[in-house]
Short mmCIF file of C-alpha atoms in Angstrom, two decimals:
data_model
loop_
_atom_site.label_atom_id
_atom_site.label_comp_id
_atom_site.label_asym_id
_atom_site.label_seq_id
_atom_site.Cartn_x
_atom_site.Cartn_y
_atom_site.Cartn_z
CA UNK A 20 -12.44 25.07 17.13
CA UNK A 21 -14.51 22.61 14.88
CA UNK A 22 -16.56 24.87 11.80
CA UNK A 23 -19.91 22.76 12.72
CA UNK A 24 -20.77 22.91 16.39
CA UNK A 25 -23.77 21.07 17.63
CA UNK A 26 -24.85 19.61 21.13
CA UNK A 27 -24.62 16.21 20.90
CA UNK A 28 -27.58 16.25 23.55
CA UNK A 29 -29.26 13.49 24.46
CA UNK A 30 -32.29 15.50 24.37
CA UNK A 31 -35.74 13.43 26.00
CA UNK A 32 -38.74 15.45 25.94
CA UNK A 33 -42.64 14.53 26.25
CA UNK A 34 -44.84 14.20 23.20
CA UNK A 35 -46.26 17.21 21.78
CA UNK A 36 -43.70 19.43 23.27
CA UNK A 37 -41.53 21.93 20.78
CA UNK A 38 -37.90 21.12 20.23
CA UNK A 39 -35.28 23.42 19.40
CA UNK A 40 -32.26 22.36 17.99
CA UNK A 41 -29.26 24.44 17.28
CA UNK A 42 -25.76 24.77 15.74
CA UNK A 43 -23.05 27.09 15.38
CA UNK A 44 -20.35 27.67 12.60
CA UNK A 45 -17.09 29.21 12.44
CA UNK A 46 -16.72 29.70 8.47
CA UNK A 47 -17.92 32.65 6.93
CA UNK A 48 -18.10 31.37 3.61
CA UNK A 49 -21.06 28.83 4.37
CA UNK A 50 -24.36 30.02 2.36
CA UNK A 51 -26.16 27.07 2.82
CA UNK A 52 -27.52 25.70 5.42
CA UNK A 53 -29.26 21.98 6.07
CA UNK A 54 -30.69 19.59 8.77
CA UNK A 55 -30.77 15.54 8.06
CA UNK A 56 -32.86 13.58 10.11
CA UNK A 57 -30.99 10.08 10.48
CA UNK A 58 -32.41 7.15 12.41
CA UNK A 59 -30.08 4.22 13.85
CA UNK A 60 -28.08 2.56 11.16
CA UNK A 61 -29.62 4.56 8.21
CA UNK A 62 -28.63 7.06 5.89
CA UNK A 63 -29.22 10.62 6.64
CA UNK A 64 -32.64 12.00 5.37
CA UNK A 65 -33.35 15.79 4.09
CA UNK A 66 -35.83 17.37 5.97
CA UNK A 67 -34.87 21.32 5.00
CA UNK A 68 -32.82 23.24 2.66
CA UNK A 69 -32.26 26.97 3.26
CA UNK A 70 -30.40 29.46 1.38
CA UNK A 71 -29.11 32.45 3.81
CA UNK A 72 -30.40 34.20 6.47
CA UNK A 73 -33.75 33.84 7.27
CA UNK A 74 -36.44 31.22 8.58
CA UNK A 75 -37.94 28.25 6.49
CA UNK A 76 -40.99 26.42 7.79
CA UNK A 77 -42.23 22.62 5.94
CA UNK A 78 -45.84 21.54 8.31
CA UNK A 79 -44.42 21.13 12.21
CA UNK A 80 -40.83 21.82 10.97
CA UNK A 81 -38.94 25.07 11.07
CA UNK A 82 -35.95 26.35 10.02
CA UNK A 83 -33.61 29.41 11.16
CA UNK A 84 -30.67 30.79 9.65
CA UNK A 85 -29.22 34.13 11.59
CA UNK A 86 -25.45 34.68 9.62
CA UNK A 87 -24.59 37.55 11.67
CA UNK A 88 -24.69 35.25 14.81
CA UNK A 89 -23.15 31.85 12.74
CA UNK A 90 -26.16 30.50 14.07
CA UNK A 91 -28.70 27.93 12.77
CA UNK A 92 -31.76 26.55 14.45
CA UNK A 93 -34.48 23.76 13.32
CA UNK A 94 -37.82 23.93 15.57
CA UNK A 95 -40.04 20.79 15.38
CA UNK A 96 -43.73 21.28 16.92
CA UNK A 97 -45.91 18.93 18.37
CA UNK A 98 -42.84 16.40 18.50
CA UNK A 99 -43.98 13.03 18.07
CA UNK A 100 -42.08 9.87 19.01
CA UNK A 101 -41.69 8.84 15.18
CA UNK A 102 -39.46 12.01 15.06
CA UNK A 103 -37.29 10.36 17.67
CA UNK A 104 -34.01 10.15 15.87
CA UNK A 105 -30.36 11.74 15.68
CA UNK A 106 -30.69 15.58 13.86
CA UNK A 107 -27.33 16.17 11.96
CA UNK A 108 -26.96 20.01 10.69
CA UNK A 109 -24.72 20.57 7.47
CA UNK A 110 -23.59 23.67 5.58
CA UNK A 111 -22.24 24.24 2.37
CA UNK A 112 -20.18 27.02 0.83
CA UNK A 113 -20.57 28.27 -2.65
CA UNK A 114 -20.97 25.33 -4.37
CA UNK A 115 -23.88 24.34 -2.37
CA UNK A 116 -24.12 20.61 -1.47
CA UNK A 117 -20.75 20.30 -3.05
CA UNK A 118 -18.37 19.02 0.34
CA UNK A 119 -21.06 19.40 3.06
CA UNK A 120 -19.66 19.89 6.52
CA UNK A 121 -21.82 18.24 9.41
CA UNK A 122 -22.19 18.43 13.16
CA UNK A 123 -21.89 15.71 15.43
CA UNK A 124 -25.63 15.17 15.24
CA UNK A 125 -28.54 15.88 18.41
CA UNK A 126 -30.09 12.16 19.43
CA UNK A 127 -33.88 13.39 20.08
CA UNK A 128 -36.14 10.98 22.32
CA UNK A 129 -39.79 11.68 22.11
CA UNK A 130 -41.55 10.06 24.74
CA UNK A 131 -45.49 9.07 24.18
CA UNK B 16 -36.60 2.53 -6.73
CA UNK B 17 -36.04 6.40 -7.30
CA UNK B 18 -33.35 7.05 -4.27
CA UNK B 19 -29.53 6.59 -3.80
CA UNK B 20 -28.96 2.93 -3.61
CA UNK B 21 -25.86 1.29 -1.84
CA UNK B 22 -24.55 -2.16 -1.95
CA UNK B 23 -23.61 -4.12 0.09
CA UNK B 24 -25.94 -2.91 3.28
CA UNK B 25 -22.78 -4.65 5.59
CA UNK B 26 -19.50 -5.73 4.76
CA UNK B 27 -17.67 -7.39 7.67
CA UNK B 28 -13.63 -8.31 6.36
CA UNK B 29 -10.35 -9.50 7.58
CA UNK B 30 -7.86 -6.93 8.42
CA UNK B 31 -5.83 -7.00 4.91
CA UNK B 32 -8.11 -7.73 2.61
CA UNK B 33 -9.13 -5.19 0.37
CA UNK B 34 -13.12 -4.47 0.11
CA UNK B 35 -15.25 -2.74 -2.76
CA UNK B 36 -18.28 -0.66 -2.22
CA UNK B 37 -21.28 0.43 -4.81
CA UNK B 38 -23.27 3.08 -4.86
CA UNK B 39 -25.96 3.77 -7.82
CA UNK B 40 -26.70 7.55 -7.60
CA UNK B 41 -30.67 9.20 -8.52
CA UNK B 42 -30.69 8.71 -11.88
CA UNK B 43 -30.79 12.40 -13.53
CA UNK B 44 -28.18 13.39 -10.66
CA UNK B 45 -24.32 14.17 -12.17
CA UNK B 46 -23.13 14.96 -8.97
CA UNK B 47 -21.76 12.02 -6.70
CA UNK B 48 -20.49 12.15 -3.36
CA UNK B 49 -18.87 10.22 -0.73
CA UNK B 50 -18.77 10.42 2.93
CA UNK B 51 -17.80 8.50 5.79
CA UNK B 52 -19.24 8.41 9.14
CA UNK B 53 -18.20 7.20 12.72
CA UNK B 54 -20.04 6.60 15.56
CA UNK B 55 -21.60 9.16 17.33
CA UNK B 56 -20.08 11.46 14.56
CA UNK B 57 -21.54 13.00 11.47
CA UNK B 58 -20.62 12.48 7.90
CA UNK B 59 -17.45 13.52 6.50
CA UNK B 60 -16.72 14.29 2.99
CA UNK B 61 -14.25 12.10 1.36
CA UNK B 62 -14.47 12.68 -2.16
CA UNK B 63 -17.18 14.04 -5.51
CA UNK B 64 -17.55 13.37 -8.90
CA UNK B 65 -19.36 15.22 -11.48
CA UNK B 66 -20.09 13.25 -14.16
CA UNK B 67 -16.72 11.26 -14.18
CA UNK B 68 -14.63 13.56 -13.17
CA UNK B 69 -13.09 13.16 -9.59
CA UNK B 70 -13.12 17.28 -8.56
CA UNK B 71 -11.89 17.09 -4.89
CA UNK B 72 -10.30 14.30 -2.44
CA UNK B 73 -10.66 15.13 1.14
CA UNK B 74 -7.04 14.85 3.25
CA UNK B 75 -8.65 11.66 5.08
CA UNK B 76 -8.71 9.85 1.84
CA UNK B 77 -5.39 7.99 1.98
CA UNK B 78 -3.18 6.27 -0.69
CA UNK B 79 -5.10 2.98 0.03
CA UNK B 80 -8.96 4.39 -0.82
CA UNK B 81 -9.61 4.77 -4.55
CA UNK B 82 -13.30 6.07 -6.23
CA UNK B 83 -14.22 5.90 -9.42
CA UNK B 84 -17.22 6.64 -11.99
CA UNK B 85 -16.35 5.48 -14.88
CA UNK B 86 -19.58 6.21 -16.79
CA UNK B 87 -20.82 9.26 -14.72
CA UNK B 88 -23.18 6.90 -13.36
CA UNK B 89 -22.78 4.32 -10.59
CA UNK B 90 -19.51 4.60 -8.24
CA UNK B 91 -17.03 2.42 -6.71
CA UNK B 92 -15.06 3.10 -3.69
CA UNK B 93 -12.24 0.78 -2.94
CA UNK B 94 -10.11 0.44 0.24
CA UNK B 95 -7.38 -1.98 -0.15
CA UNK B 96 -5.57 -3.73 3.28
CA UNK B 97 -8.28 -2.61 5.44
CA UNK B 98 -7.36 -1.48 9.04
CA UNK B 99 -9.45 -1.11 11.94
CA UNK B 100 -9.55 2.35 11.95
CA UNK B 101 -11.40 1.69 8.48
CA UNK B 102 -14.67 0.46 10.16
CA UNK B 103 -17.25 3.13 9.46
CA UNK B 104 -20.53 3.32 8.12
CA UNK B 105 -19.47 4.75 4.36
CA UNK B 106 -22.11 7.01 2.96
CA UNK B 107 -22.75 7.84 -0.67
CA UNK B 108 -25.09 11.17 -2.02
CA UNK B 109 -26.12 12.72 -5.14
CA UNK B 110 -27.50 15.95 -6.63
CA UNK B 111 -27.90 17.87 -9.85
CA UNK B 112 -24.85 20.14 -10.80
CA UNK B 113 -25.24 23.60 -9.18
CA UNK B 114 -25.09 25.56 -6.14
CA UNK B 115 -28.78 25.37 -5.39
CA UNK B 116 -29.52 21.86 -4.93
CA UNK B 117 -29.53 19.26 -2.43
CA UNK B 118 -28.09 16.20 -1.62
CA UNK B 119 -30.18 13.39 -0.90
CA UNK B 120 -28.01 10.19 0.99
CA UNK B 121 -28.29 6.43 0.60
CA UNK B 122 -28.34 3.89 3.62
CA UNK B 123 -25.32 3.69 3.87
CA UNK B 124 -22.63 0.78 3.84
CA UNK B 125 -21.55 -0.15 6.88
CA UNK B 126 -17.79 -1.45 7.30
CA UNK B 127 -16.27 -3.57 10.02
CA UNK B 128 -12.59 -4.68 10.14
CA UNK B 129 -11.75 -7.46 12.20
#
């Protein structure tokens, strides 16, 4: 079993609609808890930061954190097609960003 | 230019030749990071500095891929007789010391062996 596991998707949905995308760890010891937006042949791009359980929200983006579960989420509203792009979730253990482990990624298609 | 800056953008070698990659970190940032990424995989860690010190090597960096930071500034990663396997889009990072802060990612250098 991989620590990071994400649905690779591809995930097509119409404009405006709400997106929910989701990972699962295996490691206890993560404490922190990312998503990087990354379009095709970039570098990954923050978009949130969280710190434990709990939710996070930054204008149409949301993040979830449930520990008990090993389960993260990021909800984007009112999707847009500039958000199409591949979401990558990472978590880090005590040290923070210090050796990051990522998911495969979710390629999101917004459609106008 | 404020960000994580990479050089060069694309690096296309001969199997066997030995290439060099750059990577100037945000400026105030003592933390350095290197990653490497696949396709249709996310990034994994290879290596970190802080300041100049090397702190951990990942398992998937072999005897023939080499970082350094001499200055605790910009950083160097070297992979000498390149192999296909090698092609990969190699990503560098940076943040402030602590367990509390982010990492923000350059574009990324992207590898081919042929």
């Amino acid at each position: 079993q991989k620590e990071v596991e994400q649905d690779p998707g591809p995930l097509s949905v119409p404009e405006g609609a709400i997106v929910s995308l989701n990972c699962t760890y295996s490691n206890s010891a993560f404490q922190y808890f990312m998503w990087y937006r990354q379009y095709s042949r970039k570098g990954p791009e923050l978009l949130m930061y969280t710190y434990s359980s709990g939710n996070k929200e930054d204008g149409r983006f949301t993040a979830q954190v449930d520990k008990s579960s090993k389960y993260i989420s990021l909800f984007i509203r009112d999707s847009q097609p500039s958000d199409s792009a591949t979401y990558l979730c990472a978590m880090g253990g005590r040290g923070g960003s210090e050796k990051l482990v990522f998911g495969k990624g979710t390629k999101l298609t917004v459609n106008p | 230019d404020t960000g994580v800056s990479q050089n060069p953008r694309h690096k296309i070698t001969k199997r066997g030749q030995n290439v060099t990659f750059r990577c100037d970190p945000i400026s105030e940032h003592n933390r350095l990071y290197w990653y490497r990424q696949t396709l249709g995989q996310g990034p994994e860690f290879l290596t970190y500095f802080q300041n100049e010190a090397q702190l951990e090597k990942s398992r998937l960096l072999s005897d023939r891929f080499s970082a350094e930071r001499p200055k605790g500034s910009f950083s160097t990663l070297e992979i000498q007789r390149t192999e296909q396997g090698d092609s990969a889009m190699y990503l560098c990072a940076s943040s402030l010391q602590g367990a509390n802060t982010e990492a923000f990612f350059g574009q990324g250098t992207r590898l081919t062996v042929v």
